[in-house]
Short mmCIF file of C-alpha atoms and ligand atoms in Angstrom, two decimals:
data_model
loop_
_atom_site.label_atom_id
_atom_site.label_comp_id
_atom_site.label_asym_id
_atom_site.label_seq_id
_atom_site.Cartn_x
_atom_site.Cartn_y
_atom_site.Cartn_z
CA MET A 1 29.29 81.52 56.76
CA THR A 2 32.89 82.50 55.97
CA LYS A 3 33.50 83.34 52.33
CA ILE A 4 36.92 82.78 50.87
CA ALA A 5 38.67 83.43 47.57
CA ILE A 6 41.53 81.40 46.15
CA LEU A 7 44.29 83.10 44.15
CA GLY A 8 45.81 80.53 41.78
CA TYR A 9 43.89 77.38 40.83
CA GLY A 10 46.89 75.14 40.30
CA THR A 11 47.88 72.05 42.27
CA ILE A 12 47.58 73.58 45.74
CA GLY A 13 44.70 75.98 45.01
CA SER A 14 42.52 73.22 43.56
CA GLY A 15 43.59 71.04 46.51
CA VAL A 16 42.26 73.67 48.92
CA ALA A 17 38.86 73.63 47.15
CA LYS A 18 38.91 69.82 47.30
CA VAL A 19 39.72 69.62 51.04
CA ILE A 20 36.99 72.18 51.86
CA LYS A 21 34.46 70.19 49.84
CA GLU A 22 35.40 66.63 50.76
CA ASN A 23 35.97 67.34 54.46
CA LYS A 24 33.13 69.86 54.69
CA ASN A 25 31.75 68.69 58.03
CA ILE A 26 35.12 68.30 59.69
CA VAL A 27 36.24 71.71 58.45
CA SER A 28 33.08 73.55 59.47
CA GLY A 29 32.92 71.62 62.76
CA ASN A 30 36.45 72.65 63.69
CA ALA A 31 36.06 76.22 62.45
CA GLY A 32 32.68 76.66 64.11
CA ASP A 33 31.36 78.13 60.86
CA ASP A 34 30.67 77.00 57.30
CA ILE A 35 33.45 77.81 54.84
CA GLU A 36 32.58 78.53 51.24
CA VAL A 37 34.84 79.21 48.26
CA VAL A 38 33.11 82.04 46.38
CA LYS A 39 35.79 83.23 43.91
CA ILE A 40 38.87 81.79 42.24
CA LEU A 41 41.42 83.98 40.51
CA ASP A 42 43.42 82.49 37.66
CA LEU A 43 44.62 83.56 34.23
CA ARG A 44 43.10 80.39 32.79
CA ASP A 45 39.53 79.16 32.38
CA PHE A 46 38.59 75.70 33.59
CA PRO A 47 35.80 74.44 31.34
CA GLY A 48 34.10 71.39 32.81
CA ASP A 49 35.63 71.93 36.27
CA GLU A 50 33.08 71.89 39.11
CA ASN A 51 34.27 75.36 40.13
CA GLU A 52 34.45 76.87 36.65
CA LYS A 53 31.73 79.44 37.44
CA LEU A 54 33.74 80.83 40.37
CA VAL A 55 36.72 81.70 38.17
CA THR A 56 37.54 85.34 37.56
CA HIS A 57 40.51 86.97 35.84
CA ASP A 58 40.06 90.24 37.68
CA TYR A 59 41.55 90.63 41.18
CA GLU A 60 39.46 93.77 41.80
CA GLU A 61 36.37 91.56 42.06
CA ILE A 62 37.95 89.86 45.04
CA VAL A 63 39.75 92.64 46.85
CA SER A 64 36.77 95.00 46.65
CA ASP A 65 34.20 92.39 47.70
CA PRO A 66 33.37 93.13 51.37
CA GLU A 67 31.82 89.67 51.79
CA ILE A 68 35.13 87.90 51.21
CA ASP A 69 36.81 87.45 54.57
CA ILE A 70 39.81 85.27 53.73
CA VAL A 71 42.07 85.25 50.71
CA VAL A 72 44.02 82.05 50.05
CA GLU A 73 47.17 82.71 48.05
CA THR A 74 48.49 79.65 46.21
CA MET A 75 50.00 81.33 43.15
CA GLY A 76 53.66 81.00 44.13
CA GLY A 77 56.41 83.52 43.39
CA THR A 78 56.28 87.12 44.52
CA LYS A 79 54.91 88.88 41.47
CA PRO A 80 52.01 89.57 41.58
CA ALA A 81 51.43 87.56 44.78
CA PHE A 82 53.01 90.21 47.05
CA ASP A 83 50.90 93.03 45.62
CA PHE A 84 47.69 90.95 45.83
CA VAL A 85 48.36 89.78 49.39
CA LYS A 86 49.33 93.22 50.63
CA ARG A 87 46.19 94.75 49.16
CA ALA A 88 44.02 92.00 50.66
CA LEU A 89 45.47 92.65 54.14
CA LEU A 90 45.11 96.42 53.75
CA ALA A 91 41.49 95.84 52.74
CA GLY A 92 40.96 94.07 56.09
CA LYS A 93 40.98 90.49 54.77
CA SER A 94 42.97 87.67 56.34
CA VAL A 95 45.40 85.78 54.13
CA CYS A 96 46.50 82.12 54.23
CA THR A 97 49.34 81.24 51.88
CA SER A 98 51.52 78.31 50.86
CA ASN A 99 54.06 80.62 49.24
CA LYS A 100 57.53 80.35 50.82
CA ALA A 101 59.09 82.92 48.46
CA LEU A 102 56.48 85.47 49.51
CA VAL A 103 56.97 84.79 53.23
CA ALA A 104 60.79 84.69 53.06
CA ASP A 105 60.90 87.94 51.03
CA HIS A 106 58.10 89.93 52.64
CA GLY A 107 57.01 88.11 55.82
CA THR A 108 58.07 90.92 58.17
CA GLU A 109 56.09 93.58 56.33
CA LEU A 110 53.00 91.41 55.76
CA ILE A 111 52.86 90.28 59.40
CA GLN A 112 53.08 93.92 60.52
CA ILE A 113 50.24 94.95 58.18
CA ALA A 114 48.12 92.03 59.40
CA LYS A 115 48.73 93.12 63.02
CA ASP A 116 47.87 96.75 62.21
CA LYS A 117 44.66 95.73 60.46
CA ASN A 118 43.79 93.12 63.12
CA VAL A 119 43.55 90.31 60.57
CA LYS A 120 45.52 87.09 60.15
CA PHE A 121 48.45 86.18 57.94
CA TYR A 122 49.19 82.46 58.24
CA PHE A 123 51.60 80.40 56.15
CA GLU A 124 51.86 76.88 57.60
CA ALA A 125 52.07 75.25 54.15
CA SER A 126 55.07 77.35 53.10
CA VAL A 127 57.46 75.00 54.95
CA GLY A 128 57.23 71.23 55.00
CA GLY A 129 54.05 71.05 52.88
CA GLY A 130 51.51 69.18 55.00
CA ILE A 131 53.77 68.76 58.05
CA PRO A 132 52.61 70.83 61.02
CA ILE A 133 55.85 72.62 61.90
CA LEU A 134 55.23 76.38 61.98
CA ARG A 135 52.24 76.10 64.31
CA PRO A 136 54.22 73.95 66.81
CA LEU A 137 57.11 76.43 66.59
CA ARG A 138 54.93 79.43 67.32
CA THR A 139 52.48 77.89 69.78
CA CYS A 140 54.05 74.79 71.37
CA ILE A 141 57.81 75.18 71.57
CA VAL A 142 57.53 78.51 73.32
CA ALA A 143 59.00 77.81 76.75
CA ASP A 144 62.38 76.92 75.28
CA GLU A 145 65.42 78.56 73.83
CA VAL A 146 65.65 76.86 70.44
CA GLU A 147 69.20 75.56 70.13
CA SER A 148 68.95 74.16 66.63
CA ILE A 149 66.67 73.37 63.72
CA ARG A 150 67.73 70.81 61.16
CA GLY A 151 65.63 69.54 58.32
CA ILE A 152 65.19 67.82 55.02
CA LEU A 153 62.98 70.53 53.59
CA ASN A 154 62.80 69.76 49.90
CA GLY A 155 61.03 66.72 48.51
CA THR A 156 62.47 66.93 45.00
CA THR A 157 66.10 66.81 46.09
CA ASN A 158 65.40 64.10 48.64
CA PHE A 159 63.72 62.04 45.91
CA ILE A 160 66.77 62.53 43.65
CA LEU A 161 69.30 61.61 46.35
CA THR A 162 67.28 58.56 47.42
CA LYS A 163 67.05 57.31 43.82
CA MET A 164 70.76 57.91 43.21
CA ASP A 165 71.53 55.91 46.34
CA ARG A 166 69.15 53.03 45.67
CA ASP A 167 69.50 52.64 41.89
CA GLY A 168 73.05 53.88 41.43
CA ALA A 169 71.60 56.25 38.82
CA SER A 170 73.25 59.51 37.76
CA TYR A 171 72.09 62.90 39.03
CA GLU A 172 71.04 63.97 35.51
CA ASP A 173 68.90 60.85 34.87
CA VAL A 174 67.10 61.05 38.21
CA LEU A 175 66.44 64.79 37.78
CA LYS A 176 64.73 64.04 34.47
CA GLU A 177 62.59 61.39 36.19
CA ALA A 178 61.69 63.80 39.01
CA GLN A 179 60.57 66.34 36.42
CA LYS A 180 58.49 63.73 34.60
CA LEU A 181 56.80 62.76 37.87
CA GLY A 182 55.99 66.44 38.51
CA TYR A 183 58.04 66.72 41.73
CA ALA A 184 60.48 69.35 40.53
CA GLU A 185 59.07 72.86 40.23
CA ALA A 186 58.83 74.52 36.80
CA ASP A 187 62.43 75.66 37.12
CA PRO A 188 64.33 72.88 38.96
CA THR A 189 67.12 75.32 39.89
CA ALA A 190 65.22 76.47 42.98
CA ASP A 191 65.07 72.89 44.24
CA VAL A 192 68.42 71.45 43.20
CA GLU A 193 70.53 74.49 44.03
CA GLY A 194 69.00 74.69 47.51
CA HIS A 195 67.15 78.03 47.07
CA ASP A 196 63.83 76.45 48.11
CA THR A 197 65.43 74.94 51.24
CA CYS A 198 67.12 78.28 51.97
CA ARG A 199 63.81 80.15 52.08
CA LYS A 200 62.26 77.45 54.26
CA ILE A 201 65.08 77.47 56.84
CA ALA A 202 64.93 81.29 56.85
CA ILE A 203 61.21 81.13 57.73
CA LEU A 204 61.75 78.46 60.42
CA THR A 205 64.60 80.43 61.96
CA ALA A 206 62.63 83.69 61.95
CA LEU A 207 59.75 82.00 63.76
CA ALA A 208 62.01 80.22 66.23
CA TYR A 209 63.76 83.45 67.26
CA GLY A 210 60.93 85.92 66.67
CA ALA A 211 62.84 88.20 64.32
CA GLN A 212 63.63 88.72 60.66
CA VAL A 213 66.18 86.50 58.89
CA ASP A 214 67.33 87.58 55.45
CA PHE A 215 67.52 84.43 53.36
CA GLN A 216 70.29 86.09 51.33
CA ASP A 217 72.52 85.80 54.44
CA ILE A 218 72.29 82.00 54.46
CA ASP A 219 75.13 80.22 52.64
CA THR A 220 73.45 77.83 50.24
CA LYS A 221 74.80 74.86 48.33
CA GLY A 222 72.55 72.42 46.52
CA ILE A 223 72.98 68.91 45.18
CA SER A 224 73.75 69.50 41.51
CA ASP A 225 77.39 68.46 41.86
CA ILE A 226 76.73 65.26 43.84
CA THR A 227 77.89 62.34 41.70
CA SER A 228 77.50 58.55 41.61
CA GLU A 229 81.09 58.38 42.93
CA ASP A 230 80.10 60.40 46.03
CA MET A 231 77.21 57.97 46.49
CA ALA A 232 79.62 55.01 46.22
CA TYR A 233 81.72 56.47 49.07
CA ALA A 234 78.58 57.11 51.15
CA LYS A 235 77.57 53.49 50.66
CA LYS A 236 80.97 52.21 51.70
CA LEU A 237 80.79 54.40 54.82
CA GLY A 238 77.23 53.30 55.63
CA ARG A 239 76.01 56.88 55.20
CA GLN A 240 73.23 58.71 53.36
CA ILE A 241 73.76 62.01 51.55
CA LYS A 242 70.93 64.44 52.40
CA LEU A 243 70.38 68.11 51.62
CA LEU A 244 69.90 69.84 54.98
CA GLY A 245 68.70 73.28 55.93
CA LEU A 246 69.90 74.08 59.41
CA SER A 247 70.26 76.86 61.91
CA ARG A 248 72.06 76.64 65.20
CA ARG A 249 72.78 78.95 68.14
CA GLU A 250 76.34 78.63 69.44
CA ASN A 251 77.97 80.97 71.98
CA GLY A 252 75.27 83.57 71.41
CA LYS A 253 75.79 83.52 67.64
CA LEU A 254 73.38 82.29 65.02
CA TYR A 255 74.58 80.08 62.19
CA ALA A 256 72.45 78.98 59.27
CA LEU A 257 73.35 76.93 56.26
CA VAL A 258 71.97 74.87 53.38
CA SER A 259 74.31 72.09 52.37
CA PRO A 260 74.51 68.39 51.51
CA TYR A 261 75.59 66.29 54.50
CA MET A 262 76.67 62.68 54.81
CA LEU A 263 74.55 61.35 57.66
CA ASP A 264 75.21 58.44 59.94
CA GLU A 265 72.63 55.70 60.52
CA SER A 266 72.03 56.95 64.06
CA ASP A 267 70.92 60.35 62.72
CA ALA A 268 67.15 60.90 62.93
CA LEU A 269 67.15 62.22 59.35
CA TYR A 270 69.11 59.28 57.89
CA SER A 271 66.11 57.19 56.87
CA VAL A 272 63.87 60.01 55.60
CA SER A 273 63.60 59.00 51.96
CA GLY A 274 61.86 59.86 48.71
CA VAL A 275 59.72 62.98 48.64
CA PHE A 276 59.25 62.97 52.40
CA ASN A 277 60.49 65.84 54.57
CA ALA A 278 61.47 65.87 58.23
CA ILE A 279 62.51 68.56 60.66
CA THR A 280 64.17 68.19 64.04
CA VAL A 281 64.02 71.00 66.57
CA LYS A 282 66.16 71.04 69.71
CA GLY A 283 64.98 73.08 72.67
CA ASN A 284 67.20 73.77 75.69
CA MET A 285 64.61 72.16 78.01
CA LEU A 286 62.64 70.02 75.57
CA GLY A 287 65.57 68.26 73.90
CA ASP A 288 64.97 66.92 70.38
CA VAL A 289 61.57 66.70 68.70
CA MET A 290 60.98 65.56 65.16
CA PHE A 291 58.29 66.33 62.58
CA TYR A 292 57.90 64.01 59.59
CA GLY A 293 55.53 63.79 56.64
CA GLN A 294 54.77 64.79 53.07
CA GLY A 295 56.68 67.95 52.30
CA ALA A 296 54.85 68.53 49.02
CA GLY A 297 51.83 67.29 47.11
CA LYS A 298 48.34 68.55 46.44
CA GLU A 299 46.21 67.21 49.28
CA ALA A 300 48.88 67.26 51.99
CA THR A 301 49.83 70.89 51.33
CA ALA A 302 46.19 71.93 50.89
CA SER A 303 45.37 70.33 54.24
CA ALA A 304 47.87 72.69 55.91
CA VAL A 305 46.33 75.70 54.12
CA VAL A 306 42.82 74.72 55.23
CA THR A 307 44.06 74.33 58.81
CA ASP A 308 45.20 77.96 58.59
CA ILE A 309 41.75 78.93 57.32
CA ILE A 310 40.16 77.17 60.29
CA GLU A 311 42.50 78.93 62.73
CA THR A 312 41.71 82.25 61.08
CA VAL A 313 37.97 81.71 61.54
CA LYS A 314 38.35 80.50 65.13
CA LYS A 315 40.52 83.47 66.11
CA ARG A 316 38.51 86.15 64.33
CA GLY A 317 38.96 89.48 66.11
CA GLN A 318 41.99 88.31 68.10
CA LYS A 319 45.45 89.78 67.58
CA LEU A 320 47.74 87.90 65.19
CA ASP A 321 49.73 85.48 67.37
CA ILE A 322 53.01 85.42 65.45
CA ASN A 323 56.18 86.61 67.13
CA TRP A 324 58.30 87.88 64.20
CA SER A 325 59.69 91.37 64.63
CA ALA A 326 61.46 93.60 62.10
CA ASP A 327 64.73 93.31 64.08
CA LYS A 328 67.14 91.59 61.76
CA LEU A 329 69.05 88.60 63.11
CA THR A 330 72.72 88.46 62.21
CA VAL A 331 73.58 85.18 60.54
CA GLU A 332 77.25 84.24 60.85
CA SER A 333 79.13 82.97 57.82
CA SER A 334 79.07 79.18 57.53
CA ASP A 335 82.85 79.37 57.07
CA LYS A 336 82.93 79.60 60.87
CA LEU A 337 80.64 76.60 61.41
CA SER A 338 82.47 73.49 62.65
CA ASP A 339 81.80 70.12 61.06
CA ARG A 340 83.70 67.08 59.93
CA PHE A 341 84.31 66.99 56.18
CA PHE A 342 84.37 64.11 53.71
CA VAL A 343 86.91 64.87 50.98
CA ARG A 344 87.99 63.23 47.71
CA VAL A 345 91.37 64.08 46.22
CA LYS A 346 93.43 62.77 43.31
CA GLU A 347 95.94 60.10 44.33
CA SER A 348 98.72 62.54 43.38
CA ASP A 349 97.35 65.02 45.99
CA ALA A 350 96.98 62.43 48.76
CA ASP A 351 99.89 63.88 50.78
CA VAL A 352 97.53 66.71 51.81
CA ILE A 353 95.88 64.25 54.22
CA THR A 354 98.87 64.60 56.56
CA ALA A 355 97.78 68.24 57.18
CA PHE A 356 94.57 66.92 58.76
CA ASN A 357 95.57 65.36 62.08
CA GLY A 358 93.60 62.22 62.80
CA ALA A 359 91.88 62.11 59.38
CA GLU A 360 90.41 58.74 58.42
CA ARG A 361 91.54 57.53 54.97
CA ILE A 362 89.25 55.63 52.58
CA GLU A 363 90.74 53.78 49.65
CA GLY A 364 89.57 51.41 46.95
CA VAL A 365 86.25 53.08 46.09
CA VAL A 366 87.23 54.96 42.92
CA SER A 367 90.50 54.28 41.15
CA GLY A 368 93.02 57.10 40.88
CA GLU A 369 91.79 58.91 43.97
CA VAL A 370 91.64 58.77 47.76
CA GLY A 371 88.92 59.79 50.17
CA PHE A 372 89.34 61.02 53.74
CA ILE A 373 87.24 62.27 56.63
CA THR A 374 88.53 65.10 58.77
CA LYS A 375 88.06 65.70 62.47
CA SER A 376 85.70 68.57 63.33
CA LEU A 377 86.97 71.98 62.17
CA THR A 378 85.57 75.15 60.64
CA TYR A 379 85.37 75.45 56.86
CA GLU A 380 87.85 78.32 57.12
CA GLU A 381 90.37 76.06 58.89
CA PHE A 382 89.60 73.29 56.41
CA THR A 383 90.41 75.40 53.34
CA ALA A 384 93.57 76.73 55.01
CA LYS A 385 94.83 73.17 55.52
CA LEU A 386 93.97 72.20 51.94
CA GLY A 387 96.22 75.01 50.73
CA ALA A 388 96.59 75.00 46.95
CA LYS A 389 95.14 71.52 46.50
CA THR A 390 91.81 71.31 44.68
CA PRO A 391 89.61 68.50 45.99
CA ILE A 392 87.39 66.46 43.66
CA SER A 393 84.53 66.92 46.10
CA VAL A 394 83.84 67.98 49.68
CA ILE A 395 80.71 67.07 51.65
CA ARG A 396 79.94 67.99 55.25
CA TYR A 397 79.96 64.88 57.44
CA ALA A 398 77.67 64.83 60.47
N1 HSE B 401 59.54 71.95 45.19
C1 HSE B 401 59.22 71.79 46.59
C2 HSE B 401 59.77 70.45 47.04
C3 HSE B 401 57.72 71.85 46.76
O1 HSE B 401 60.23 69.66 46.21
O2 HSE B 401 59.82 70.18 48.24
C4 HSE B 401 57.28 72.11 48.17
O3 HSE B 401 57.73 73.33 48.65
#
C-alpha cells in the first residue's frame, strides 16, 4: 500500500482523488501496489464531500507522518507551495505536482534535492495539462538533438482566439465568457499576457536541453492587444492567429519566445482550436512529432498527475531520471530571431512599405489603413526599417 497526501483540494486535487478512486484497479495494476489518499491539506472544510474526514489544515500532520510516501501538490503558485514541497522532499517523500510556477521558479533546486534524497519529483501536468509531453521529452526523444519546440500551451488564450475568429467577437467580450466558463485562472493576466505560456516553454526547453532556463529571459507578449481588425486580416489571408511558446536552436544559439503568430493552413498548429493544446518537437534525426490534447481541465490534468504517482511507485528506490542541471542556458533576445511580420499602418504612413523589399501589400480590409507582410528578417532589422513610423499592429507571420 502506498499512502499519499494531496496539498490543495481544488479542481486538480479533487480530480486526483477521483482518478485514484474511479480507476482504482487500473492505477494499482499499473503501479504494482494499491494507492490510497490518506490526507488532504486545504484551508477550507468540505462538509458532505466523500473525503471530508481526510482534510487537515495543518501541514505538519503530513510532513511528519512517516507513512506518507508521496505528496501531491496541486495548490498552484509558489507560496506556500515551494516551502511545502521542499520540506516534503527533505523529509524523504516523493512529490508529484501540476504547478508550472513552482517548477519554472524552483525546478533546478527541487530536482537536486530529490536526487540527493533519492526520491522523485515529477511534474508532467505542469505543461499541457493531460498531454503526455514531459515524459516523452525525458524518456523517448533522447537520441536526438532537439532543434525546436513550438506549442499552443495555454487553453484560455486559444479559446479566446478561436472564439474571436469564429464569432467575430471582441477580445473583451470573449475574455468575459472564458472567465464565466472557468477557463481563465483567478487572475487572467497570467493567461492573456503569456506568462503561463512563458513558464511552460521554459520547462519544456529546460527538459529538452537538460539545463536550467530562466523564464525571465524569455521575451513574452500575450494576446491582450489582438483586435477584431487583426482577425479580419487573418481571415482574408486564410490564417489563424495563435499564441505560441517556442524555443529553437540556430547556429549553436538558443532562442525562446512567447508571441502571437499568424499561422498558415499547412502549419500543424493551425487547426488546434478551443481549449486544446498542442506541441510540436523537432529532433535532428526524428523530424517533427506532435502532441495534442486537453491542456487544462480537472480529469485530464489529474490523469497526468496520477501517471506521475504510478511512475513514482514503480521506480521506488531508483535514481530520479530527469536530466536538468543547474547550468543556466543563455537565451538570446528575440530581437535577433528571424520571422516574417504582418503589419498594419495608417494610410498616411503607407510609404514605409517601400523600405521592405518584396513586402506583400493587403488593402481593403479596414478603411484608412494598409496591411503588409514582410519577407523574413529579424525584429531588430524590422524596427530599423520602420524608422519613426508607429504601426497599428505587428504580428509574427509563420
Ligand atoms: N490557465 C491554464 C490554461 C491552465 O488556460 O491553459 C492550465 O495550465
